[in-house]
Short mmCIF file of C-alpha atoms in Angstrom, two decimals:
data_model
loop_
_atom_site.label_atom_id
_atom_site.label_comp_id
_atom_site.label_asym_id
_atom_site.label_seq_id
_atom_site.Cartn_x
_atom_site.Cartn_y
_atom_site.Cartn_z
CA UNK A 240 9.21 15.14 34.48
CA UNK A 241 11.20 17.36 32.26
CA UNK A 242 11.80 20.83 34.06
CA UNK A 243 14.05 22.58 31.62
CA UNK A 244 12.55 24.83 28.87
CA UNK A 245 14.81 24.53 25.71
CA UNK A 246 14.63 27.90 24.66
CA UNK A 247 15.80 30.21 26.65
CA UNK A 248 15.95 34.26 25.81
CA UNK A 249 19.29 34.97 25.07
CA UNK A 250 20.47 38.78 25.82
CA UNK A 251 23.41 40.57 24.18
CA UNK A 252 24.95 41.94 21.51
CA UNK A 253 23.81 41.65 17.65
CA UNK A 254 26.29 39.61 15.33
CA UNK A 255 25.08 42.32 13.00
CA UNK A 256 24.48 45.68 14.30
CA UNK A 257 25.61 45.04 17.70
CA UNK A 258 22.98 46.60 19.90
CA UNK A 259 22.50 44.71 23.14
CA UNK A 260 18.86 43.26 22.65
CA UNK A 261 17.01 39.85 23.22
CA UNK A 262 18.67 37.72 20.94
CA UNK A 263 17.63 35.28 17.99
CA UNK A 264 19.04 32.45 16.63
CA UNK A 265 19.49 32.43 13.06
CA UNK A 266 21.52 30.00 10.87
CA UNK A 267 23.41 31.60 7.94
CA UNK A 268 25.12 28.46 5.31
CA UNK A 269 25.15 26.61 8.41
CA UNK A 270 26.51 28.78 10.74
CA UNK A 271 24.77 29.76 13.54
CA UNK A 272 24.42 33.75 14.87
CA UNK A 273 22.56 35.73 17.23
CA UNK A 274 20.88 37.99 15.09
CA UNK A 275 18.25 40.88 17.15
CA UNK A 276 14.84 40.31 15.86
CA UNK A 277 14.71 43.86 13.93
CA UNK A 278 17.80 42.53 12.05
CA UNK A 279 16.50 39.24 11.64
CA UNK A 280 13.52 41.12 9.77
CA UNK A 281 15.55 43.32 7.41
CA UNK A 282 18.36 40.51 6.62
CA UNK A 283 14.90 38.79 5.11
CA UNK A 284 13.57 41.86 3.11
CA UNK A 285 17.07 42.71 1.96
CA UNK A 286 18.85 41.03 -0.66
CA UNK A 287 15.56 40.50 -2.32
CA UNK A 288 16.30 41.07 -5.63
CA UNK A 289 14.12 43.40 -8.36
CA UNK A 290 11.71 40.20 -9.42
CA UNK A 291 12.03 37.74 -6.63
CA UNK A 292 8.57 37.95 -4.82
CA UNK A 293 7.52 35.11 -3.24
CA UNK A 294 5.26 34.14 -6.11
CA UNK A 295 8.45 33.79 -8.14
CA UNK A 296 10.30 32.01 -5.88
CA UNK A 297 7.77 29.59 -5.45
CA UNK A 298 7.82 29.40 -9.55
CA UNK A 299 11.48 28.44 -9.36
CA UNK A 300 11.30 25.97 -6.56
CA UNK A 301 8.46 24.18 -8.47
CA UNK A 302 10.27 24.12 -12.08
CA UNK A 303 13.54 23.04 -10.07
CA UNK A 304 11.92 20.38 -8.83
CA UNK A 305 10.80 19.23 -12.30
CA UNK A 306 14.27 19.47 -13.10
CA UNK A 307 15.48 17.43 -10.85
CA UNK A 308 13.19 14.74 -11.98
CA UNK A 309 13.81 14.81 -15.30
CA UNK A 310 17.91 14.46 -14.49
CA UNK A 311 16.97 11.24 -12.02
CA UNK A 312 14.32 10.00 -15.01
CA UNK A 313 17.13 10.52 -17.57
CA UNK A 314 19.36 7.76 -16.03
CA UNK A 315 16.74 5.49 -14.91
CA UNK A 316 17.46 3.23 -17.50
CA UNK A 317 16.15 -0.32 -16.19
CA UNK A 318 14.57 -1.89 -13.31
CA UNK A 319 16.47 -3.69 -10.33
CA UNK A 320 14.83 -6.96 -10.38
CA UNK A 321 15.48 -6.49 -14.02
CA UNK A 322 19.10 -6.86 -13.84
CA UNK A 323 18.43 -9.34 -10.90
CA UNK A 324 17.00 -11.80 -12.94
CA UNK A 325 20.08 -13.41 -13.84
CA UNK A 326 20.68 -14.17 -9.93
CA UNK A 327 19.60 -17.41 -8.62
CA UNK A 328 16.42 -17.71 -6.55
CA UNK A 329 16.74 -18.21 -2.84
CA UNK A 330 15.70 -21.64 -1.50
CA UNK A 331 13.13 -21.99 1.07
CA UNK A 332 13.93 -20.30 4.48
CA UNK A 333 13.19 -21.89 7.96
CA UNK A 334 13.30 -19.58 10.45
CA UNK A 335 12.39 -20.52 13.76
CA UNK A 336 12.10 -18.84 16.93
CA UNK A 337 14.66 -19.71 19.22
CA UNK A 338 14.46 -17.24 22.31
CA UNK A 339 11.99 -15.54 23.24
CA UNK A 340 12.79 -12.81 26.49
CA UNK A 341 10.01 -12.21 28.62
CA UNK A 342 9.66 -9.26 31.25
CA UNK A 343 8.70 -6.26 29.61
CA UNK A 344 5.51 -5.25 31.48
CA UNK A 345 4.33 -3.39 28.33
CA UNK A 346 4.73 -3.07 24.89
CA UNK A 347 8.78 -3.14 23.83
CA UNK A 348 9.04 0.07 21.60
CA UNK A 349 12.91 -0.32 20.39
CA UNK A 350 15.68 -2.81 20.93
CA UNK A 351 19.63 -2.95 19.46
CA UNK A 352 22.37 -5.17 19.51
CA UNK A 353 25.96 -4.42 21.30
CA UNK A 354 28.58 -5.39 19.30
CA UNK A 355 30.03 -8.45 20.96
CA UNK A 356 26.66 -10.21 19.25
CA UNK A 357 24.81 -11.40 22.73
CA UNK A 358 23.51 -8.78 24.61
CA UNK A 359 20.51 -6.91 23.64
CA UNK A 360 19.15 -3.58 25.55
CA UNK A 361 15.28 -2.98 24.97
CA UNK A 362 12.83 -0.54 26.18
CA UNK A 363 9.68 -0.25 26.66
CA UNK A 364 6.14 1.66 27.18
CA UNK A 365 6.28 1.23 31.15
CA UNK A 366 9.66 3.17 31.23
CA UNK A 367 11.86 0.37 31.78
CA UNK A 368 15.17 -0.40 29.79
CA UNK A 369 16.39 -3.92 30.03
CA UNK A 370 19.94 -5.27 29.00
CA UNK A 371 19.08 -9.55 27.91
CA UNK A 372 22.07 -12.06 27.53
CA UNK A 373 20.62 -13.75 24.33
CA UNK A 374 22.16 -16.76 25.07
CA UNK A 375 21.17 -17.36 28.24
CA UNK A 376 18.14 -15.32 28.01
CA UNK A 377 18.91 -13.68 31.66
CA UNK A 378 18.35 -10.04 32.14
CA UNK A 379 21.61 -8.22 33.20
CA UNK A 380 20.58 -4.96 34.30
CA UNK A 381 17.38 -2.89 34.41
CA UNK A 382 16.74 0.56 34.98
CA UNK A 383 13.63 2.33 34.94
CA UNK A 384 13.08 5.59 33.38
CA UNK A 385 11.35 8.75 34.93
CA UNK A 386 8.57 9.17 31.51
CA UNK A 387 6.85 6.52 29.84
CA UNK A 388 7.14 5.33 26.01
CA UNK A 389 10.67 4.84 26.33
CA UNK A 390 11.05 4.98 22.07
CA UNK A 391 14.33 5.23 21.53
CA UNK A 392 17.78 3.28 22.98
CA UNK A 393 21.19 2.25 21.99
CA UNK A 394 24.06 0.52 22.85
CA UNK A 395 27.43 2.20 22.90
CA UNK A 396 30.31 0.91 20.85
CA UNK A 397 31.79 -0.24 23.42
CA UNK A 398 29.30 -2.00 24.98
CA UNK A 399 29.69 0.22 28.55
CA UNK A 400 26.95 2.00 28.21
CA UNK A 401 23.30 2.66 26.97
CA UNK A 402 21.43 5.37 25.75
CA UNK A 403 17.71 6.00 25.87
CA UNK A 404 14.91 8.04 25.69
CA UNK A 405 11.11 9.12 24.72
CA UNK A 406 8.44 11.15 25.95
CA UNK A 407 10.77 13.10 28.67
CA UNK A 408 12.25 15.04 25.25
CA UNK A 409 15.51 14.37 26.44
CA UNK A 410 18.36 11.27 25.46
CA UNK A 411 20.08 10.03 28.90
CA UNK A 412 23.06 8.20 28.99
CA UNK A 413 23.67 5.31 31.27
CA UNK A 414 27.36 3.86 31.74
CA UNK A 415 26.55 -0.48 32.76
CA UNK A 416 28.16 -1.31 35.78
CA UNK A 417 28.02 -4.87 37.04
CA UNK A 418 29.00 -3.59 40.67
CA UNK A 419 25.74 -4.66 42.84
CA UNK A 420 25.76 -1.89 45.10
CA UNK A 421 26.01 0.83 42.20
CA UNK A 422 22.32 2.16 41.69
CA UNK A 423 22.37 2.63 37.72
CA UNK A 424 20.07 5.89 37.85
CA UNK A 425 22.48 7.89 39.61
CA UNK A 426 25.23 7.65 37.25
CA UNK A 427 22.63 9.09 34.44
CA UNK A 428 23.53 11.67 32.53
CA UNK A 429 21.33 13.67 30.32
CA UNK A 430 22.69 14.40 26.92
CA UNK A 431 20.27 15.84 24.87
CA UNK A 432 17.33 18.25 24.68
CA UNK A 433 14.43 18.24 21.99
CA UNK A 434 11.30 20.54 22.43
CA UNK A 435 9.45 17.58 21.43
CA UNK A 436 9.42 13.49 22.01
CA UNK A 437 12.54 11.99 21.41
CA UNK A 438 12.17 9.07 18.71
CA UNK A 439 15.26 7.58 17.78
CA UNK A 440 19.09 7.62 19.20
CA UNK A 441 21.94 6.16 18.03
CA UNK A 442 25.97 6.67 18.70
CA UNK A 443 28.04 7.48 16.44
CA UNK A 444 31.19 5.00 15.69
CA UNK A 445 32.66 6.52 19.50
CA UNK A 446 31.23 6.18 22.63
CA UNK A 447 31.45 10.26 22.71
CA UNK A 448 28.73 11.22 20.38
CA UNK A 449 25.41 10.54 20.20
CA UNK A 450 23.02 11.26 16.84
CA UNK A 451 19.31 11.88 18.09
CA UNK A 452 15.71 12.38 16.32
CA UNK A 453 13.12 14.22 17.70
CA UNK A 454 9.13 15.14 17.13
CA UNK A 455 10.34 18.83 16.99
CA UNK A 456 11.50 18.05 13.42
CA UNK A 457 14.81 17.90 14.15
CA UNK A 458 18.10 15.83 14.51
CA UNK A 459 21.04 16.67 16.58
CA UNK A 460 24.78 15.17 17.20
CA UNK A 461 25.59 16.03 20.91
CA UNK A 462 28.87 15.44 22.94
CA UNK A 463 28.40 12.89 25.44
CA UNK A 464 30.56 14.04 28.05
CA UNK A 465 30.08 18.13 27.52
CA UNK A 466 26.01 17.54 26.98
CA UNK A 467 26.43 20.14 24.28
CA UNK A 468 24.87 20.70 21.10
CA UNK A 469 28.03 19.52 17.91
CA UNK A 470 25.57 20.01 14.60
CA UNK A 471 21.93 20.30 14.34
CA UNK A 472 19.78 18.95 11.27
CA UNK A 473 16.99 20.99 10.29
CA UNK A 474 14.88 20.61 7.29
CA UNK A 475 12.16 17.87 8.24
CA UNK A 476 8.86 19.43 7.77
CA UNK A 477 7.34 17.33 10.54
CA UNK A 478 8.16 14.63 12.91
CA UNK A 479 11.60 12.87 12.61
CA UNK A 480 10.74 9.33 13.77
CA UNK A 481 14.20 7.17 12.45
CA UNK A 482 18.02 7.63 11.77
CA UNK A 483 20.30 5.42 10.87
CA UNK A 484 24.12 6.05 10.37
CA UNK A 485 26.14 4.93 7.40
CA UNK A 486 28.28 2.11 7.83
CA UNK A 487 31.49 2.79 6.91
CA UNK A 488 34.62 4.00 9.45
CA UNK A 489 34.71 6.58 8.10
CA UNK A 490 31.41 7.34 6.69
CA UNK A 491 29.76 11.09 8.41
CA UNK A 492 26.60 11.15 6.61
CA UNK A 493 22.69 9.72 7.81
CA UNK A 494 19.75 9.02 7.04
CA UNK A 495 16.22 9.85 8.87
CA UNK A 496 12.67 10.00 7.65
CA UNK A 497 9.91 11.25 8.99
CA UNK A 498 6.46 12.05 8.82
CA UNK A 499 6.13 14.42 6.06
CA UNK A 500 6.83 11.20 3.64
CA UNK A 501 10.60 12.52 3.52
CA UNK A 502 14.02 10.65 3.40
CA UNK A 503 16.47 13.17 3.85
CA UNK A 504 20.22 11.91 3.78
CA UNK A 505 22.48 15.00 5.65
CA UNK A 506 26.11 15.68 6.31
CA UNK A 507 27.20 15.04 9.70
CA UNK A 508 30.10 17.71 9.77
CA UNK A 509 28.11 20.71 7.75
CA UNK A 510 24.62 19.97 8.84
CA UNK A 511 23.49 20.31 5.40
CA UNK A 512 20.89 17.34 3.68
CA UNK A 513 22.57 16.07 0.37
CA UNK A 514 19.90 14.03 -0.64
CA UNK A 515 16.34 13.96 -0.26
CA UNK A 516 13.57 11.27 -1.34
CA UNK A 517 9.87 11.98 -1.25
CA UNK A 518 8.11 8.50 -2.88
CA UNK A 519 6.20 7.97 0.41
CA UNK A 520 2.36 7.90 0.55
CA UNK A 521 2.73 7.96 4.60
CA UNK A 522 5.05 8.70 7.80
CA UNK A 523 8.17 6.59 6.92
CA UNK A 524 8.96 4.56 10.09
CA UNK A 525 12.21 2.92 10.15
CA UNK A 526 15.36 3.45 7.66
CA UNK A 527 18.19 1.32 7.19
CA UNK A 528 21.46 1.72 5.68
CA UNK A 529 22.22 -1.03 3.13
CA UNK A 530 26.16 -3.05 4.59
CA UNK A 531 27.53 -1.29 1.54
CA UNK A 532 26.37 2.27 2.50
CA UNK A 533 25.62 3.17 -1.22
CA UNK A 534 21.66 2.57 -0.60
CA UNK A 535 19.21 2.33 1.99
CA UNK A 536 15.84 0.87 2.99
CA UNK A 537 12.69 2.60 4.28
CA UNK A 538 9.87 1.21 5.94
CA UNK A 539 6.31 3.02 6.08
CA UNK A 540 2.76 3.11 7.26
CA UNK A 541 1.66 3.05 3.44
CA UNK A 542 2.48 -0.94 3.89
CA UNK A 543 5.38 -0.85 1.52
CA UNK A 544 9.61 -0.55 1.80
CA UNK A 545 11.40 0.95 -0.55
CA UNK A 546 15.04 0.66 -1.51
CA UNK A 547 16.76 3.92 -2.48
CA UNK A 548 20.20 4.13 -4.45
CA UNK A 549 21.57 7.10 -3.02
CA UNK A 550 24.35 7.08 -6.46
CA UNK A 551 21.73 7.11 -8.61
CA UNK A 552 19.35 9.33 -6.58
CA UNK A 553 16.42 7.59 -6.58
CA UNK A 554 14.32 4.71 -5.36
CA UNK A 555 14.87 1.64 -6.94
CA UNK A 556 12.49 -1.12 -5.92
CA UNK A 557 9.12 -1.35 -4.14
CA UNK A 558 8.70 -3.91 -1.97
CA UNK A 559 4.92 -4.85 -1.50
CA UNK A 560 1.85 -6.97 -1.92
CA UNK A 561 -1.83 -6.13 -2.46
CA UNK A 562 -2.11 -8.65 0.55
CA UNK A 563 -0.21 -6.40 2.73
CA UNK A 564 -2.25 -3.50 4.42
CA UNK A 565 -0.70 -2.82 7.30
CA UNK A 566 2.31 -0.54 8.02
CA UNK A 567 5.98 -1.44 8.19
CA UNK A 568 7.39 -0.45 11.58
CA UNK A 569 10.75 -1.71 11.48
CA UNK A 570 13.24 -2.97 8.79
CA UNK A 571 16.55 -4.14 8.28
CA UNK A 572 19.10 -6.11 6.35
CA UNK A 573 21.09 -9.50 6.85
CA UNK A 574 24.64 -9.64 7.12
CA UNK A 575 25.00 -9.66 3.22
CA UNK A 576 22.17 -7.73 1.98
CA UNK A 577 20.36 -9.72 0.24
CA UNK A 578 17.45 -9.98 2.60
CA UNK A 579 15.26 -7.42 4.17
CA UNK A 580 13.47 -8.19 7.05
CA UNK A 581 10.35 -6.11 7.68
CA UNK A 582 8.54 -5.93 10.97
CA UNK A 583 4.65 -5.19 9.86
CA UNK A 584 1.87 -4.04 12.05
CA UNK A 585 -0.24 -7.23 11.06
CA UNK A 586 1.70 -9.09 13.65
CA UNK A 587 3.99 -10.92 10.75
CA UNK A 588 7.58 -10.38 9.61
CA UNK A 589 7.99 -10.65 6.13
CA UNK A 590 11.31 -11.49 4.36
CA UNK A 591 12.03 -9.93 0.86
CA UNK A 592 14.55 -10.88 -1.71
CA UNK A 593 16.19 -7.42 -1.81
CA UNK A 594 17.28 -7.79 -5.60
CA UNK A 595 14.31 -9.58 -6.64
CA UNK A 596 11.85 -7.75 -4.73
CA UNK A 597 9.87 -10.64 -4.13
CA UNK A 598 8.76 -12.17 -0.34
CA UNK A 599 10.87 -14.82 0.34
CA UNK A 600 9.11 -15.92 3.64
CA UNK A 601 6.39 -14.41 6.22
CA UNK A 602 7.31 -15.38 9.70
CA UNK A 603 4.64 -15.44 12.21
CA UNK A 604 4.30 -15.71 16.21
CA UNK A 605 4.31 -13.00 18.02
CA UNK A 606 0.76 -11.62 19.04
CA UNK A 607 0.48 -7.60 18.68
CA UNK A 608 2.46 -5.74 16.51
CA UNK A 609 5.83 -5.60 15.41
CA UNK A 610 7.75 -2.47 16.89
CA UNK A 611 11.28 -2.96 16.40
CA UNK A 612 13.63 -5.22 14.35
CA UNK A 613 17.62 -5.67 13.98
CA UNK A 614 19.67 -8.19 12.83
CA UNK A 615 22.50 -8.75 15.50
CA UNK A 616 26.07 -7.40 14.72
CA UNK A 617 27.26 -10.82 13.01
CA UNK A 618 24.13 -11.90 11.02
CA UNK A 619 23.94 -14.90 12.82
CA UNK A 620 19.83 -13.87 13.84
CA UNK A 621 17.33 -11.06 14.17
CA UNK A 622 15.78 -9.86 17.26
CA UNK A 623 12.18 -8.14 17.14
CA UNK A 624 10.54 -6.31 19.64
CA UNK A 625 6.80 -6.18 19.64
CA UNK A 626 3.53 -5.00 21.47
CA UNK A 627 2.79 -8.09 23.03
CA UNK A 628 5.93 -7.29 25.70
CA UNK A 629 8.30 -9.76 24.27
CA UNK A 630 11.35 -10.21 22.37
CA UNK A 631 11.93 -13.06 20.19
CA UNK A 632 15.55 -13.77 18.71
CA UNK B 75 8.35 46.17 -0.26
CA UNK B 76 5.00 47.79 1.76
CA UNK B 77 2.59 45.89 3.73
CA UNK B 78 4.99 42.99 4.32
CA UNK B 79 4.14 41.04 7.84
CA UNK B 80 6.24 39.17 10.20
CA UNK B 81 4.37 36.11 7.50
CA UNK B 82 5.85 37.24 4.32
CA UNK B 83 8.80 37.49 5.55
CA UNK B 84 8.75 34.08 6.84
CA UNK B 85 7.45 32.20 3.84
CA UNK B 86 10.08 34.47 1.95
CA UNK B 87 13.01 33.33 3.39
CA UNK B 88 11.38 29.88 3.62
CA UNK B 89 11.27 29.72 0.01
CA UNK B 90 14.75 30.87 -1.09
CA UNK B 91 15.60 28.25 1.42
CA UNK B 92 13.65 25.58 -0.18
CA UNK B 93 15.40 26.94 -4.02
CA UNK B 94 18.62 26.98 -2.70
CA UNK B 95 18.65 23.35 -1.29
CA UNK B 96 16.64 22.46 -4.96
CA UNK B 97 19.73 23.77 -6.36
CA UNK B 98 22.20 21.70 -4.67
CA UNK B 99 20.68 18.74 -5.05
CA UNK B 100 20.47 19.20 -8.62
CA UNK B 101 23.44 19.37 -9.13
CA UNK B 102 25.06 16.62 -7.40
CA UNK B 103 26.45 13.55 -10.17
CA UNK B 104 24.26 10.89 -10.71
CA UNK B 105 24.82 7.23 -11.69
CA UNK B 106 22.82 4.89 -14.42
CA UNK B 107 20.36 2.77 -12.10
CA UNK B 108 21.95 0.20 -14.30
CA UNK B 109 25.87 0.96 -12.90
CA UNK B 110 23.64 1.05 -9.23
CA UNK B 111 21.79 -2.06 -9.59
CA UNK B 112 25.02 -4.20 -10.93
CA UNK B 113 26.64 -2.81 -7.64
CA UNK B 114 24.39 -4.00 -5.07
CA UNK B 115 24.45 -7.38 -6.80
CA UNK B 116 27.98 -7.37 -7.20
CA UNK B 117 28.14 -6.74 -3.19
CA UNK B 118 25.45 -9.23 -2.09
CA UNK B 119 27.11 -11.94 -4.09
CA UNK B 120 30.87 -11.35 -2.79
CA UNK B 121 28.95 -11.34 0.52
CA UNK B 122 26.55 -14.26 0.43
CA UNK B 123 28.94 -16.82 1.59
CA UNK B 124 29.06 -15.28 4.97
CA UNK B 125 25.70 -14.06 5.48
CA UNK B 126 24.76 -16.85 8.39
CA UNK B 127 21.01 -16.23 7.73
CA UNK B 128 20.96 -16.73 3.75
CA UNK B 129 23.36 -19.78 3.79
CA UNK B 130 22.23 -21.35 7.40
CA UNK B 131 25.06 -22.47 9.87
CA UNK B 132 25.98 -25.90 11.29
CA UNK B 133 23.71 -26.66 14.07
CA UNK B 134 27.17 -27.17 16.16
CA UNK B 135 28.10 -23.62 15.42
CA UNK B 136 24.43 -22.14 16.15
CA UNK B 137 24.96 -20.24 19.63
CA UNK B 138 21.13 -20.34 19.67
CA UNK B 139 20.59 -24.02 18.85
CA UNK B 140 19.01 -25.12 21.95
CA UNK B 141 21.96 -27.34 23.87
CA UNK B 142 20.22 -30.85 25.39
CA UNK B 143 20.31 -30.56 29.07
CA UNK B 144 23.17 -32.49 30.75
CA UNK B 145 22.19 -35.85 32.34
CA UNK B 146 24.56 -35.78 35.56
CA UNK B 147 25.28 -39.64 35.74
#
C-alpha cells in the first residue's frame, strides 16, 4: 500500500524574511513560495485595507456574483433547441450490441480507447487493468494493481503505454510490451501523488504528461519521465471526480467537475480556472469536451446532463426526463456531436439529440450500472463499462 | 486588527481569493447564446456526414459486423 506521505516538512530559508524555519507552501498569482508560517500569518493581515473585513469581502464576493449573472442573463437571448428547430429530426437509431468482453472479476470502473480505434484498456474494482482487441475480443495484456478500485486509466497517445490508478492515491505508468518474458509490473513507474483517491487520469496530446484528478480537491499535470509536479489546479471545494482535455492541438485548457456541483474550466500553463459553472443540484460525474472544443457536457447524480457554451458562459440545454431518476455516470459525444450518449445508473444508456435536447433512443442490456462510456477515436462505436464486470462495444 | 485567530485569517484570505477569481471571470467577453447555438449547429451539420454512428456504415465496412465463419471445403 502507499508508503509515502505527500507532505513532507520542508526546512530552510523564507522567500520573505529569510530566516531558516519549517517551511510553508504558499501560492502567490500562481507562483509558488516557501513562505515561514509567521510570515504566512502577517502576509494575510497585511495589505488589508481600512474597510475590508471579512464581512465586506464576503459583501463583494456575493454582489460580484450577481453581477456576473446579470452579464451571462444579458446575452441569453434564446434557447438552443430554439434555434435547433429548423434542423431535421434524427431517424430511428438501432444500436446493437456487438461485443461484449468478459473477464473483469468485478465491477469495470473506467475504460478508454487508444487511438488506432481497436484496443481498449479497462480497469476494474479487483485491481486489474486489462488491454481488449475489440475486434477480436482477446485480451492483450493484464496487469494487476497493488490497491483496489482501480478508477481511473488511460491510454497514451501513442498507444505504448497505459496509465492508471485509484485508491493507492497515486497514477502509475505502465509502458505495453508484447515481449512474453517481460513482467509488466516491473517496468511501473509511479507518476503522481494525491493525498487522497485518485479519480480520473488522462495524457495530455504527448506521451510525456499526464493531467490527474484527485479526492484531495485537486488536479495536477506531472512529467512522466521526471515524476514531478508541472502545474497544480486548486480551487475545487471538494472532490474532483472527472477531467477532460480540450480537443484541439493546440488547445491547453480542461475541464473537471466535482462534487461541490462545480465545473471549473482552468488554464493548463498558469494554473488559473477561467471559467466556472455551478447549475448542478449534485456531484457532477463525468465531463466531456464537445469535438469543437467551444462547449462541453456534464453528467451528474441529479439524473440530468447539461451542455455548457463556454463562449457564451453559460449552460445551454438540460438534458432530462421526469422518467429518469437515477444518476448519469458517464457521458460522451459521437464523432460529430450531435449525439450524447449517457451512461445512467438505472442500468440504461440513453441517447440525446444534443441540439434538440430530446432522447433519441434508450439502449438497454447490461445488468448493474453503467460506470464508464467513450465513443472510440473514429466514431465508428461506443464502448461502456459497467458493474456487472463487462464491457460491451 | 486584535483578536484575529489562525481562522480569520484563513477565511480572510479565502475570501479575497474567492473576489479576486469573481473578478476575472467577470470580466472575460461573452457571446449571444444565439451566435453560440448557430455555432454548434453549424459544426454538427458540416460534420454529420462522417459521424459513422448518426449516418450508419455499410455492413461491409463495419469492423464489428460479425464476419460468417469460414466453411473450409
Amino acid at each position: 500500500m502507499c508508503d509515502q506521505t505527500f507532505l513532507a516538512i520542508v526546512f530552510g530559508p523564507c522567500d520573505k524574511c529569510f530566516k531558516e524555519k519549517p517551511l510553508r507552501p504558499v501560492y502567490i498569482k500562481s507562483e509558488q513560495l516557501s513562505y515561514c508560517s509567521l510570515c504566512v500569518e502577517m502576509m494575510a493581515t497585511e495589505g488589508l485595507h481600512e474597510n475590508e473585513t471579512l464581512a465586506s469581502l464576503k459583501n463583494e464576493a456575493e454582489s460580484l456574483k450577481g453581477k456576473l449573472e446579470e452579464e451571462r442573463a444579458k446575452l441569453h437571448d434564446v434557447e438552443l433547441h430554439q434555434v435547433a428547430e429548423r434542423v431535421e429530426a434524427l431517424g430511428q437509431f438501432v444500436m446493437k450490441t456487438r461485443r461484449t468482453l468478459k473477464g473483469h472479476g468485478n465491477k469495470v470502473l473506467c475504460m478508454d480507447w487508444c487511438k488506432d480505434k481497436r484496443r481498449i484498456v479497462s480497469s476494474s474494482q479487483d485491481g486489474k487493468v486489462i488491454v481488449w482487441d475489440s475486434f477480436t475480443t482477446n485480451k492483450e495484456h493484464a496487469v494487476t494493481m497493488p490497491c483496489t478500485w482501480v478508477m481511473a486509466c488511460a491510454y497514451a497517445p501513442s498507444g505504448c503505454a497505459i496509465a492508471c490508478g485509484g485508491l493507492d492515491n497515486k497514477c502509475s505508468v505502465y509502458p505495453l510490451t508484447f515481449d512474453k518474458n517481460e513482467n509488466m509490473a516491473a517496468k511501473k513507474k509511479s507518476v503522481a501523488m494525491h493525498t487522497n483517491y485518485l479519480s480520473a487520469c488522462s495524457f495530455t496530446n504527448s506521451d510525456m504528461q499526464i493531467l490527474t484528478a484527485s479526492g484531495d480537491g485537486t488536479c495536477a499535470l506531472w512529467d512522466v519521465e521526471s515524476g514531478q509536479l508541472l502545474q497544480s489546479f486548486h480551487g475545487h471545494g471538494a472532490d474532483v471526480l472527472c477531467l477532460d482535455l480540450a480537443p484541439s492541438e493546440t488547445g491547453n485548457t480542461f475541464v473537471s467537475g466535482g462534487c461541490d456541483k462545480k465545473a471549473m474550466v482552468w488554464d493548463m500553463r498558469s494554473g488559473q480556472c477561467i471559467q466556472s459553472f455551478e447549475t448542478h443540484d449534485s456531484d457532477i460525474n463525468s465531463v466531456r469536451y464537445y469535438p469543437s472544443g467551444d462547449a462541453f457536457a456534464s453528467g451528474s447524480d441529479d439524473a440530468t446532463c447539461r451542455l455548457y457554451d463556454l463562449r457564451a458562459d453559460r449552460e445551454v440545454a438540460i438534458y432530462s426526463k421526469e422518467s429518469i431518476i437515477f444518476g448519469a455516470s458517464s457521458v460522451d459525444f459521437s464523432l460529430s456531436g450531435r449525439l450524447l450518449f449517457a451512461g445512467y445508473n438505472d442500468y440504461t444508456i440513453n441517447v440525446w439529440d444534443v441540439l434538440k435536447g430530446s432522447r433519441v433512443s434508450i439502449l438497454f442490456g447490461h445488468e448493474n450500472r453503467v460506470s464508464t462510456l467513450r465513443v472510440s477515436p473514429d466514431g465508428t462505436a461506443f464502448c461502456s463499462g459497467s458493474w456487472d464486470h463487462t464491457l460491451r462495444v | 486588527m486584535s483578536g484575529k485567530t489562525a481562522g480569520t485569517t484563513n477565511n480572510i484570505t479565502q475570501a479575497r481569493r474567492t473576489v479576486q477569481q469573481l473578478r476575472i471571470e467577470a470580466s472575460i467577453e461573452r457571446i449571444k447564446v444565439s451566435k453560440a447555438s448557430a455555432d454548434l449547429m453549424l459544426y454538427c451539420e458540416e460534420h454529420a456526414k462522417k459521424d459513422p454512428l448518426l449516418m450508419g456504415i455499410p455492413a461491409s465496412e463495419n469492423p464489428f459486423k460479425d464476419k460468417k465463419t469460414c466453411i473450409l471445403l
